[in-house]
Structure formats: structure tokens, C-alpha cells
PDB file of C-alpha atoms in Angstrom:
ATOM      1  CA  MET A1246      84.543  82.548 123.445  1.00 51.00           C
ATOM      2  CA  LYS A1247      83.046  83.195 126.055  1.00 49.00           C
ATOM      3  CA  LEU A1248      84.351  86.519 128.508  1.00 47.00           C
ATOM      4  CA  PRO A1249      82.844  85.979 132.225  1.00 44.00           C
ATOM      5  CA  VAL A1250      83.456  89.587 132.867  1.00 43.00           C
ATOM      6  CA  VAL A1251      83.615  92.829 131.520  1.00 54.00           C
ATOM      7  CA  VAL A1252      88.112  93.662 132.511  1.00 57.00           C
ATOM      8  CA  ASP A1253      87.889  90.075 129.822  1.00 83.00           C
ATOM      9  CA  THR A1254      86.063  92.302 127.248  1.00 87.00           C
ATOM     10  CA  GLU A1255      88.890  94.648 127.549  1.00 89.00           C
ATOM     11  CA  ARG A1256      91.618  92.011 127.234  1.00 89.00           C
ATOM     12  CA  LEU A1257      89.952  91.006 124.179  1.00 90.00           C
ATOM     13  CA  GLY A1258      90.190  94.771 122.419  1.00 92.00           C
ATOM     14  CA  ALA A1259      93.604  93.667 123.662  1.00 92.00           C
ATOM     15  CA  GLU A1260      93.999  90.576 121.965  1.00 90.00           C
ATOM     16  CA  LEU A1261      92.242  92.678 118.207  1.00 92.00           C
ATOM     17  CA  ALA A1262      95.520  95.316 118.868  1.00 92.00           C
ATOM     18  CA  ALA A1263      97.846  92.684 119.140  1.00 88.00           C
ATOM     19  CA  THR A1264      97.572  91.703 114.972  1.00 90.00           C
ATOM     20  CA  LEU A1265      95.210  94.899 114.112  1.00 92.00           C
ATOM     21  CA  PRO A1266      95.459  95.578 110.162  1.00 94.00           C
ATOM     22  CA  ASP A1267      95.449  98.896 108.387  1.00 93.00           C
ATOM     23  CA  GLY A1268      92.153  99.411 107.101  1.00 95.00           C
ATOM     24  CA  ILE A1269      89.842  96.923 108.592  1.00 97.00           C
ATOM     25  CA  VAL A1270      86.106  97.215 108.511  1.00 97.00           C
ATOM     26  CA  VAL A1271      84.976  95.174 111.985  1.00 97.00           C
ATOM     27  CA  PHE A1272      81.073  95.932 112.547  1.00 98.00           C
ATOM     28  CA  LEU A1273      80.353  96.013 116.044  1.00 97.00           C
ATOM     29  CA  GLN A1274      76.814  94.068 117.481  1.00 96.00           C
ATOM     30  CA  GLY A1275      74.999  93.634 120.767  1.00 94.00           C
ATOM     31  CA  GLU A1276      72.650  94.899 122.733  1.00 92.00           C
ATOM     32  CA  LEU A1277      72.228  97.444 124.703  1.00 91.00           C
ATOM     33  CA  GLY A1278      74.755  97.713 126.979  1.00 86.00           C
ATOM     34  CA  ALA A1279      76.374  94.466 126.111  1.00 88.00           C
ATOM     35  CA  GLY A1280      80.109  95.418 126.066  1.00 90.00           C
ATOM     36  CA  LYS A1281      81.110  96.964 122.445  1.00 93.00           C
ATOM     37  CA  THR A1282      82.326 100.668 123.329  1.00 93.00           C
ATOM     38  CA  CYS A1283      84.451  97.995 126.076  1.00 92.00           C
ATOM     39  CA  LEU A1284      85.782  95.661 123.664  1.00 94.00           C
ATOM     40  CA  VAL A1285      86.998  99.405 121.667  1.00 95.00           C
ATOM     41  CA  ARG A1286      88.683 100.775 125.274  1.00 95.00           C
ATOM     42  CA  GLY A1287      90.880  97.865 124.998  1.00 94.00           C
ATOM     43  CA  LEU A1288      91.936  98.497 122.645  1.00 95.00           C
ATOM     44  CA  LEU A1289      92.838 101.448 122.661  1.00 96.00           C
ATOM     45  CA  THR A1290      94.355 101.282 125.769  1.00 95.00           C
ATOM     46  CA  ALA A1291      96.681  98.917 124.047  1.00 94.00           C
ATOM     47  CA  LEU A1292      97.659 100.708 121.175  1.00 94.00           C
ATOM     48  CA  GLY A1293      98.139 103.413 124.286  1.00 93.00           C
ATOM     49  CA  HIS A1294      95.270 105.656 124.537  1.00 93.00           C
ATOM     50  CA  GLN A1295      95.546 107.866 127.972  1.00 91.00           C
ATOM     51  CA  GLY A1296      92.016 108.866 128.791  1.00 86.00           C
ATOM     52  CA  ALA A1297      88.872 108.598 128.913  1.00 85.00           C
ATOM     53  CA  VAL A1298      87.216 105.665 125.499  1.00 87.00           C
ATOM     54  CA  LYS A1299      83.055 107.066 125.477  1.00 83.00           C
ATOM     55  CA  SER A1300      80.678 105.996 122.839  1.00 84.00           C
ATOM     56  CA  PRO A1301      80.678 108.449 120.101  1.00 85.00           C
ATOM     57  CA  THR A1302      76.757 108.394 120.382  1.00 81.00           C
ATOM     58  CA  TYR A1303      75.906 112.065 120.202  1.00 79.00           C
ATOM     59  CA  THR A1304      78.878 112.269 118.041  1.00 85.00           C
ATOM     60  CA  LEU A1305      78.650 110.098 115.429  1.00 90.00           C
ATOM     61  CA  LEU A1306      82.851 108.756 115.285  1.00 92.00           C
ATOM     62  CA  GLU A1307      85.476 109.447 117.414  1.00 94.00           C
ATOM     63  CA  GLU A1308      89.721 109.447 115.496  1.00 94.00           C
ATOM     64  CA  TYR A1309      92.458 108.117 117.486  1.00 95.00           C
ATOM     65  CA  SER A1310      95.478 108.642 116.501  1.00 93.00           C
ATOM     66  CA  LEU A1311      98.204 106.254 117.812  1.00 90.00           C
ATOM     67  CA  THR A1312     101.472 104.379 116.885  1.00 81.00           C
ATOM     68  CA  GLY A1313     100.942 105.635 114.250  1.00 86.00           C
ATOM     69  CA  ARG A1314      97.424 104.574 113.353  1.00 91.00           C
ATOM     70  CA  GLU A1315      94.403 105.587 113.158  1.00 95.00           C
ATOM     71  CA  ILE A1316      91.563 103.886 114.209  1.00 96.00           C
ATOM     72  CA  ILE A1317      87.460 105.747 114.067  1.00 96.00           C
ATOM     73  CA  HIS A1318      85.240 104.270 116.464  1.00 96.00           C
ATOM     74  CA  PHE A1319      81.482 105.268 114.621  1.00 96.00           C
ATOM     75  CA  ASP A1320      77.864 104.157 116.944  1.00 95.00           C
ATOM     76  CA  LEU A1321      75.214 104.561 114.965  1.00 96.00           C
ATOM     77  CA  TYR A1322      72.809 104.046 117.461  1.00 94.00           C
ATOM     78  CA  ARG A1323      71.374 108.013 117.009  1.00 91.00           C
ATOM     79  CA  LEU A1324      70.972 107.837 114.225  1.00 92.00           C
ATOM     80  CA  THR A1325      67.352 108.663 112.531  1.00 89.00           C
ATOM     81  CA  ASP A1326      68.321 108.596 108.345  1.00 91.00           C
ATOM     82  CA  PRO A1327      71.876 106.590 106.823  1.00 91.00           C
ATOM     83  CA  GLU A1328      72.137 109.583 104.744  1.00 91.00           C
ATOM     84  CA  GLU A1329      73.493 111.710 107.604  1.00 90.00           C
ATOM     85  CA  LEU A1330      76.027 110.346 107.151  1.00 93.00           C
ATOM     86  CA  ASP A1331      76.978 111.371 104.113  1.00 90.00           C
ATOM     87  CA  LEU A1332      77.195 114.942 105.920  1.00 88.00           C
ATOM     88  CA  ILE A1333      80.000 114.028 107.871  1.00 88.00           C
ATOM     89  CA  GLY A1334      82.151 112.489 104.583  1.00 90.00           C
ATOM     90  CA  ILE A1335      82.006 109.208 105.930  1.00 91.00           C
ATOM     91  CA  ARG A1336      83.036 107.462 103.262  1.00 90.00           C
ATOM     92  CA  ASP A1337      86.457 109.618 103.721  1.00 92.00           C
ATOM     93  CA  TYR A1338      87.158 107.218 106.658  1.00 93.00           C
ATOM     94  CA  PHE A1339      86.761 103.895 104.797  1.00 94.00           C
ATOM     95  CA  ASN A1340      90.749 104.706 102.992  1.00 90.00           C
ATOM     96  CA  GLY A1341      92.459 101.754 102.960  1.00 91.00           C
ATOM     97  CA  LYS A1342      94.699 102.982 105.793  1.00 93.00           C
ATOM     98  CA  ALA A1343      92.056 103.527 108.361  1.00 95.00           C
ATOM     99  CA  CYS A1344      90.905 100.925 111.094  1.00 97.00           C
ATOM    100  CA  CYS A1345      87.470 101.496 112.012  1.00 97.00           C
ATOM    101  CA  PHE A1346      85.377 100.238 114.287  1.00 97.00           C
ATOM    102  CA  ILE A1347      81.259 100.329 113.820  1.00 97.00           C
ATOM    103  CA  GLU A1348      79.070 100.211 116.410  1.00 97.00           C
ATOM    104  CA  TRP A1349      75.199  99.412 115.299  1.00 96.00           C
ATOM    105  CA  PRO A1350      76.037  99.106 111.947  1.00 96.00           C
ATOM    106  CA  GLN A1351      72.403  98.118 110.202  1.00 96.00           C
ATOM    107  CA  ARG A1352      71.442 102.028 110.982  1.00 95.00           C
ATOM    108  CA  GLY A1353      73.785 103.114 108.344  1.00 94.00           C
ATOM    109  CA  GLU A1354      73.042 100.247 105.565  1.00 92.00           C
ATOM    110  CA  GLY A1355      74.009 101.308 102.024  1.00 91.00           C
ATOM    111  CA  TYR A1356      76.939 104.217 103.380  1.00 92.00           C
ATOM    112  CA  LEU A1357      79.051 101.648 105.538  1.00 94.00           C
ATOM    113  CA  PRO A1358      81.531  99.726 103.186  1.00 94.00           C
ATOM    114  CA  ARG A1359      80.984  95.496 103.681  1.00 95.00           C
ATOM    115  CA  GLU A1360      82.929  93.867 107.129  1.00 96.00           C
ATOM    116  CA  ASP A1361      85.872  92.187 107.175  1.00 97.00           C
ATOM    117  CA  LEU A1362      85.455  90.672 111.017  1.00 95.00           C
ATOM    118  CA  ILE A1363      81.945  90.643 112.645  1.00 95.00           C
ATOM    119  CA  ILE A1364      82.188  90.807 116.617  1.00 94.00           C
ATOM    120  CA  LYS A1365      78.813  90.144 118.216  1.00 93.00           C
ATOM    121  CA  ILE A1366      79.237  90.179 121.883  1.00 93.00           C
ATOM    122  CA  SER A1367      75.872  89.005 124.064  1.00 88.00           C
ATOM    123  CA  LEU A1368      74.987  89.128 127.510  1.00 84.00           C
ATOM    124  CA  ASP A1369      74.975  85.399 129.316  1.00 82.00           C
ATOM    125  CA  GLY A1370      74.172  85.677 132.634  1.00 80.00           C
ATOM    126  CA  ASP A1371      76.892  87.146 134.950  1.00 78.00           C
ATOM    127  CA  GLY A1372      79.069  87.412 131.803  1.00 80.00           C
ATOM    128  CA  ARG A1373      79.388  87.809 128.055  1.00 85.00           C
ATOM    129  CA  VAL A1374      79.726  85.935 124.602  1.00 87.00           C
ATOM    130  CA  ALA A1375      81.678  86.947 121.646  1.00 88.00           C
ATOM    131  CA  THR A1376      80.833  85.649 118.325  1.00 88.00           C
ATOM    132  CA  ILE A1377      83.667  86.689 115.622  1.00 91.00           C
ATOM    133  CA  SER A1378      83.051  85.923 112.256  1.00 92.00           C
ATOM    134  CA  ALA A1379      84.918  86.578 109.220  1.00 93.00           C
ATOM    135  CA  HIS A1380      83.570  88.315 106.111  1.00 95.00           C
ATOM    136  CA  SER A1381      86.227  89.047 103.458  1.00 95.00           C
ATOM    137  CA  GLU A1382      90.094  87.241 103.575  1.00 95.00           C
ATOM    138  CA  ILE A1383      91.626  90.275 105.194  1.00 94.00           C
ATOM    139  CA  GLY A1384      88.797  88.991 108.038  1.00 94.00           C
ATOM    140  CA  LYS A1385      90.469  85.788 107.912  1.00 93.00           C
ATOM    141  CA  VAL A1386      93.630  86.405 108.086  1.00 92.00           C
ATOM    142  CA  PHE A1387      93.110  88.692 110.967  1.00 93.00           C
ATOM    143  CA  LEU A1388      90.867  85.990 112.525  1.00 91.00           C
ATOM    144  CA  GLN A1389      92.954  83.417 112.639  1.00 87.00           C
ATOM    145  CA  SER A1390      95.772  85.598 114.116  1.00 86.00           C
ATOM    146  CA  ILE A1391      93.250  86.534 117.456  1.00 82.00           C
ATOM    147  CA  GLN A1392      92.961  82.504 117.042  1.00 74.00           C
ATOM    148  CA  THR A1393      96.375  81.843 118.258  1.00 61.00           C
ATOM    149  CA  GLY A1394      97.083  84.527 120.426  1.00 53.00           C
ATOM    150  CA  LEU A1395      93.804  82.845 122.638  1.00 57.00           C
ATOM    151  CA  CYS A1396      95.071  79.598 122.084  1.00 47.00           C
ATOM    152  CA  GLN A1397      99.217  80.691 123.080  1.00 44.00           C
ATOM    153  CA  GLU A1398      97.849  82.438 125.961  1.00 44.00           C
ATOM    154  CA  SER A1399      95.495  80.011 127.199  1.00 39.00           C
ATOM    155  CA  GLY A1400      97.877  77.580 126.933  1.00 36.00           C
TER     156      GLY A1400
END
């Protein structure tokens, strides 16, 4: 799925919000500046968040309660040791209800649950390319709903 500009990255986030299942764990991959936080911003805005959405690089996570849903945005870029995740009670967030979006998941290896979905965003000239893959049954169902929504929108 090709995303030609930042606004389209946010639009993809909004598409995710439309059919977002409770408890899903999404790994966000891509180099610095690829648009991972931009995607989460689009999702949160579509769910009714008003205000800034910054990457939680220094705090490791930001929690949002929107329309009766709990969204947790993790950024593990500055994590020096995955054991630090125990200090913030990381496992408590994976409760089957909260939707978790995790940037730099490889830095938390061994402390994170298995992902339901991986969204890899890469730079491509002036645009971005998003590759989405499912890694669980909930991920497969969600990916199918996203593809259906995008196909209906484009025609």
C-alpha cells in the first residue's frame, strides 16, 4: 500500500481506527522519521482525540482513553535494556482490552507479547510505503477489514 504524503499516513491511521478490535497488539517498524507516530496520530484523531500527539520517546508510553477504548502508544527507541519494561509494569498493558501500538518493538524483545499485526513504513522518494502483515487470527480478521475499507474508499 503506497502512501504518497504524510496526510495519507494519517489517513491510514484513521482507517485502522474504523474497525480497530480491542486488545490488538500492533508493531510499528520503520526508520526514524518514517511516519510511525504520524500513523498513530491519525488513529487517535479519528477516535476523537483533540490536541497534540507526540512520540513518547522519553516517557516510553502514552495512554489514551477515547470513546470507551484504551489506546496505548509505546516508543521503545530510547530503551537501553528490555528489563526496564518490568519497572513500568509492561505486562499489565497487554490485558486483552487495550489496543497497543509499539514503535521499535525489537528493543523490547522477550518482554512483549506476540504481535497481531506488523505495519512497516518505509520512505520511498517523496512518499512512504506501508506494508501490513497479520501474525494472528485477530490480525488476519483486522487486516481483511482494513483492506475492505480501503477498497471501498477507492472505488
